[in-house]
Amino acid sequence: MATCCIQPLDMVKVRIQLGMTGSPFGIASHVIKTEGVGALYRGLSAGLLRQATYTTARLGLFEQFMQTLRNKSPNGEVSIQGKAAAGLAAGGLGALVGSPADLSLVRMQADGTLPMEQRRNYKNAGDALIRIVKEEGVGGLFAGAGPTVVRAMSLNMGMLASNEQAKEMLKQAGFQGAPVTFGASAIAGFFASFFSLPFDFVKTQMQKQQPLPDGTLTYKNSVDCAMQTLTKHGPMRFYAGFPTYYVRIAPHAMITLIALDALKEMQKKFGL
């Protein structure tokens, strides 16, 4: 549900990171005019596959890590440092699982920015994964996995750790029920966006790049990409498209966290 709601925003965010200029609405209008309305949902199958792998893994792992930390704590509480560590670990491990789907998503969304002769024209996520293995080998599925993992670690530290901390603080302030769930998820959405966008920018550049005529790549690795970007464009380039990214990440985080809390309540009712 969350992915279907924010897919057009994700498409606009990727186009901004790849150098398209203008307002988010202007970019969306340009995409619709030149590529059709369906282009806003290009890569949806990969996006859904990514959530089915990456998101389920990171959320499940975070709960397990938090429970382990609670069991080891004398008072059953977890410090902010412990929450951050759990978010980092869950995000990194989940990203490894979801990296092939994430690669497919970025390539499908970036295809419209390439010259016709360079477009990959993947039909769907399955076709993308099969062709990547055939053309680049199994290792090709993990192109850009480094920045993907780092981005996921930063996002989940910001999202999951701040969500848990915000819940505790709101409850201590006397709030209960829905205000706690909505308030904490909104706070989590901001911190997830703020911490992860620079890494998301590097990840997109790494996954989108193609070999130059001499066979070399523009960026040797994620560090080289970050340094070249910093030298040529300055530090604020890493936050290109932040408003769009926030509008994309915050609702996604809120829907995900609210749905997660609802599932937890259902599990309690059925004794699971």
Coordinates of C-alpha atoms in Angstrom, one line a residue:
M1 CA 0.0 0.0 0.0
A2 CA 2.7 2.5 1.0
T3 CA 4.7 1.8 -2.2
C4 CA 1.7 2.2 -4.5
C5 CA 1.0 5.6 -2.8
I6 CA 4.4 7.1 -3.2
Q7 CA 5.7 5.5 -6.4
P8 CA 5.1 8.7 -8.5
L9 CA 7.0 10.7 -5.9
D10 CA 9.8 8.3 -6.0
M11 CA 10.0 8.6 -9.8
V12 CA 10.2 12.4 -9.5
K13 CA 12.9 12.1 -6.8
V14 CA 15.1 9.9 -9.0
R15 CA 14.7 12.3 -12.0
I16 CA 15.8 15.2 -9.8
Q17 CA 18.8 13.3 -8.6
L18 CA 19.8 12.5 -12.2
G19 CA 19.9 16.2 -13.1
M20 CA 16.4 17.1 -14.2
T21 CA 15.6 20.7 -13.2
G22 CA 12.4 22.3 -12.3
S23 CA 9.8 22.0 -9.6
P24 CA 8.5 18.5 -8.6
F25 CA 5.1 19.3 -10.3
G26 CA 6.9 20.6 -13.4
I27 CA 9.0 17.4 -13.6
A28 CA 6.0 15.2 -13.1
S29 CA 4.1 17.1 -15.9
H30 CA 7.1 16.7 -18.2
V31 CA 7.3 13.0 -17.6
I32 CA 3.6 12.6 -18.3
K33 CA 3.8 14.7 -21.5
T34 CA 6.9 12.9 -22.9
E35 CA 6.4 9.4 -21.6
G36 CA 2.8 9.1 -20.6
V37 CA 1.0 8.8 -17.2
G38 CA 2.1 5.2 -16.8
A39 CA 5.7 6.4 -16.7
L40 CA 5.1 7.7 -13.1
Y41 CA 4.6 4.1 -12.1
R42 CA 7.5 2.6 -14.1
G43 CA 9.3 0.2 -11.9
L44 CA 6.3 -0.5 -9.6
S45 CA 6.8 -4.3 -9.8
A46 CA 10.4 -3.8 -8.7
G47 CA 9.3 -1.4 -6.0
L48 CA 6.8 -4.0 -4.6
L49 CA 9.4 -6.7 -4.8
R50 CA 11.8 -4.4 -2.9
Q51 CA 9.3 -3.9 -0.1
A52 CA 8.6 -7.6 0.0
T53 CA 12.2 -8.4 0.6
Y54 CA 14.0 -5.4 2.1
T55 CA 11.2 -3.9 4.3
T56 CA 10.0 -7.2 5.7
A57 CA 13.6 -8.1 6.5
R58 CA 14.5 -4.8 8.2
L59 CA 11.3 -4.6 10.3
G60 CA 11.5 -8.2 11.4
L61 CA 15.2 -7.9 12.3
F62 CA 14.7 -4.6 14.1
E63 CA 12.0 -6.2 16.3
Q64 CA 14.3 -9.2 17.1
F65 CA 17.3 -7.0 17.9
M66 CA 15.1 -4.7 20.1
Q67 CA 13.7 -7.7 22.0
T68 CA 17.2 -9.1 22.5
L69 CA 18.3 -5.7 23.9
R70 CA 15.2 -5.5 26.2
N71 CA 15.9 -9.0 27.6
K72 CA 19.5 -8.0 28.4
S73 CA 18.5 -4.7 30.0
P74 CA 17.9 -4.8 33.8
N75 CA 14.8 -2.6 33.6
G76 CA 13.6 -3.8 30.1
E77 CA 14.3 -0.5 28.5
V78 CA 16.7 0.2 25.5
S79 CA 18.8 3.3 25.3
I80 CA 18.8 5.6 22.3
Q81 CA 22.2 4.3 21.4
G82 CA 20.8 0.7 21.5
K83 CA 17.9 1.7 19.3
A84 CA 20.2 3.4 16.8
A85 CA 22.5 0.3 16.7
A86 CA 19.4 -2.0 16.1
G87 CA 18.3 0.3 13.3
L88 CA 21.7 0.4 11.7
A89 CA 22.1 -3.4 11.8
A90 CA 18.5 -4.2 10.6
G91 CA 18.8 -1.7 7.8
G92 CA 22.1 -3.0 6.6
L93 CA 21.1 -6.6 6.6
G94 CA 17.7 -5.9 5.1
A95 CA 19.3 -3.9 2.3
L96 CA 21.5 -6.8 1.3
V97 CA 18.4 -8.9 0.8
G98 CA 16.6 -6.2 -1.2
S99 CA 19.6 -4.9 -3.2
P100 CA 18.7 -6.7 -6.5
A101 CA 15.2 -5.4 -6.4
D102 CA 16.4 -1.9 -5.6
L103 CA 18.8 -2.0 -8.5
S104 CA 16.0 -3.0 -10.9
L105 CA 13.8 -0.2 -9.6
V106 CA 16.4 2.6 -10.1
R107 CA 17.3 1.4 -13.6
M108 CA 13.7 1.2 -14.7
Q109 CA 13.0 4.6 -13.3
A110 CA 16.1 6.1 -14.9
D111 CA 15.5 4.5 -18.3
G112 CA 13.5 7.5 -19.7
T113 CA 16.4 9.8 -19.1
L114 CA 18.8 7.8 -21.4
P115 CA 19.1 8.1 -25.2
M116 CA 17.0 5.5 -27.0
E117 CA 20.0 3.3 -28.0
Q118 CA 21.1 3.1 -24.3
R119 CA 17.8 2.2 -22.7
R120 CA 17.5 -1.2 -21.2
N121 CA 13.7 -1.4 -21.6
Y122 CA 13.1 -3.9 -18.8
K123 CA 9.6 -5.2 -19.0
N124 CA 9.2 -5.8 -15.2
A125 CA 11.2 -6.7 -12.1
G126 CA 11.5 -10.4 -13.1
D127 CA 12.7 -9.5 -16.6
A128 CA 15.2 -7.0 -15.1
L129 CA 16.7 -9.6 -12.7
I130 CA 17.0 -12.3 -15.4
R131 CA 18.7 -9.9 -17.9
I132 CA 21.1 -8.5 -15.3
V133 CA 22.3 -12.0 -14.4
K134 CA 22.6 -12.9 -18.2
E135 CA 24.4 -9.7 -19.1
E136 CA 26.4 -8.9 -16.0
G137 CA 26.6 -12.1 -14.0
V138 CA 25.2 -12.8 -10.6
G139 CA 27.5 -10.1 -9.1
G140 CA 25.7 -7.6 -11.3
L141 CA 22.6 -7.9 -9.1
F142 CA 24.6 -6.2 -6.3
A143 CA 25.9 -3.2 -8.3
G144 CA 25.8 -0.3 -6.0
A145 CA 25.1 -2.6 -3.0
G146 CA 27.6 -0.7 -0.9
P147 CA 25.8 2.7 -1.0
T148 CA 22.4 0.9 -0.9
V149 CA 23.4 -0.7 2.4
V150 CA 24.8 2.5 3.9
R151 CA 21.7 4.4 2.8
A152 CA 19.5 1.8 4.4
M153 CA 21.5 1.9 7.6
S154 CA 21.1 5.6 7.9
L155 CA 17.4 5.6 6.9
N156 CA 16.5 2.9 9.4
M157 CA 18.6 4.4 12.2
G158 CA 16.6 7.7 11.6
M159 CA 13.2 6.0 11.1
L160 CA 13.1 3.1 13.5
A161 CA 15.2 4.5 16.4
S162 CA 13.4 7.8 16.3
N163 CA 10.0 6.1 16.1
E164 CA 10.7 4.1 19.3
Q165 CA 12.2 7.1 21.1
A166 CA 9.3 9.4 20.1
K167 CA 6.8 6.8 21.3
E168 CA 8.4 6.7 24.7
M169 CA 8.6 10.5 25.0
L170 CA 5.0 11.0 23.9
K171 CA 3.7 8.4 26.3
Q172 CA 5.7 10.1 29.1
A173 CA 4.1 13.4 28.1
G174 CA 0.7 11.8 28.7
F175 CA -0.4 10.8 25.2
Q176 CA -1.9 7.5 24.4
G177 CA -3.3 5.5 21.5
A178 CA -3.5 7.0 18.0
P179 CA -1.7 10.4 18.8
V180 CA 1.3 8.4 19.8
T181 CA 1.3 6.3 16.7
F182 CA 0.7 9.2 14.3
G183 CA 3.0 11.6 16.1
A184 CA 5.9 9.2 16.4
S185 CA 5.6 8.1 12.8
A186 CA 5.7 11.7 11.6
I187 CA 8.8 12.4 13.6
A188 CA 10.4 9.2 12.2
G189 CA 9.6 10.3 8.7
F190 CA 11.6 13.5 9.0
F191 CA 14.7 11.9 10.6
A192 CA 14.6 9.1 8.1
S193 CA 14.7 11.6 5.2
F194 CA 17.3 13.9 6.8
F195 CA 19.8 11.1 7.5
S196 CA 19.4 9.0 4.4
L197 CA 19.1 11.5 1.4
P198 CA 22.9 12.0 0.9
F199 CA 23.4 8.3 0.8
D200 CA 20.4 7.8 -1.5
F201 CA 21.8 10.4 -3.9
V202 CA 25.1 8.5 -4.1
K203 CA 23.3 5.2 -4.5
T204 CA 21.2 6.5 -7.4
Q205 CA 24.3 7.8 -9.2
M206 CA 26.1 4.5 -8.8
Q207 CA 23.3 2.3 -9.9
K208 CA 22.4 4.5 -12.9
Q209 CA 25.9 4.9 -14.4
Q210 CA 26.9 3.0 -17.6
P211 CA 30.3 2.3 -19.0
L212 CA 31.9 5.1 -21.0
P213 CA 33.1 4.5 -24.6
D214 CA 36.5 3.5 -23.3
G215 CA 34.9 0.9 -21.0
T216 CA 35.6 2.8 -17.7
L217 CA 32.9 4.1 -15.3
T218 CA 32.4 7.7 -14.3
Y219 CA 32.6 6.7 -10.6
K220 CA 35.1 4.1 -9.3
N221 CA 33.1 3.5 -6.1
S222 CA 30.7 5.3 -3.8
V223 CA 33.4 7.3 -2.1
D224 CA 34.7 8.5 -5.5
C225 CA 31.1 9.5 -6.4
A226 CA 30.7 11.4 -3.2
M227 CA 34.0 13.2 -3.6
Q228 CA 33.4 14.1 -7.3
T229 CA 29.9 15.4 -6.4
L230 CA 31.3 17.5 -3.5
T231 CA 34.1 19.0 -5.6
K232 CA 31.9 19.8 -8.6
H233 CA 28.6 20.8 -7.0
G234 CA 29.2 21.4 -3.3
P235 CA 27.6 19.7 -0.2
M236 CA 24.0 20.9 -0.9
R237 CA 24.0 18.8 -4.1
F238 CA 23.5 15.7 -1.8
Y239 CA 20.2 17.2 -0.7
A240 CA 18.9 17.9 -4.2
G241 CA 15.2 17.1 -4.2
F242 CA 14.8 17.1 -0.4
P243 CA 11.2 18.4 -0.4
T244 CA 10.2 15.7 -2.8
Y245 CA 12.2 13.1 -1.0
Y246 CA 10.6 14.1 2.3
V247 CA 7.1 14.0 0.9
R248 CA 8.0 10.5 -0.5
I249 CA 9.7 9.1 2.6
A250 CA 7.5 10.6 5.4
P251 CA 4.2 9.2 4.2
H252 CA 5.8 5.9 3.4
A253 CA 7.3 5.7 6.8
M254 CA 4.0 6.7 8.5
I255 CA 2.0 4.2 6.5
T256 CA 4.5 1.4 7.2
L257 CA 4.8 2.1 10.9
I258 CA 1.1 2.6 11.5
A259 CA 0.4 -0.7 9.6
L260 CA 3.1 -2.4 11.7
D261 CA 1.5 -1.2 14.9
A262 CA -1.9 -2.4 13.7
L263 CA -0.4 -5.8 12.9
K264 CA 1.1 -6.0 16.3
E265 CA -2.3 -5.3 17.9
M266 CA -3.9 -8.0 15.8
Q267 CA -1.2 -10.5 16.9
K268 CA -1.9 -9.7 20.5
K269 CA -5.6 -10.2 20.0
F270 CA -5.1 -13.6 18.5
G271 CA -2.4 -14.6 21.0
L272 CA 0.4 -14.8 18.4

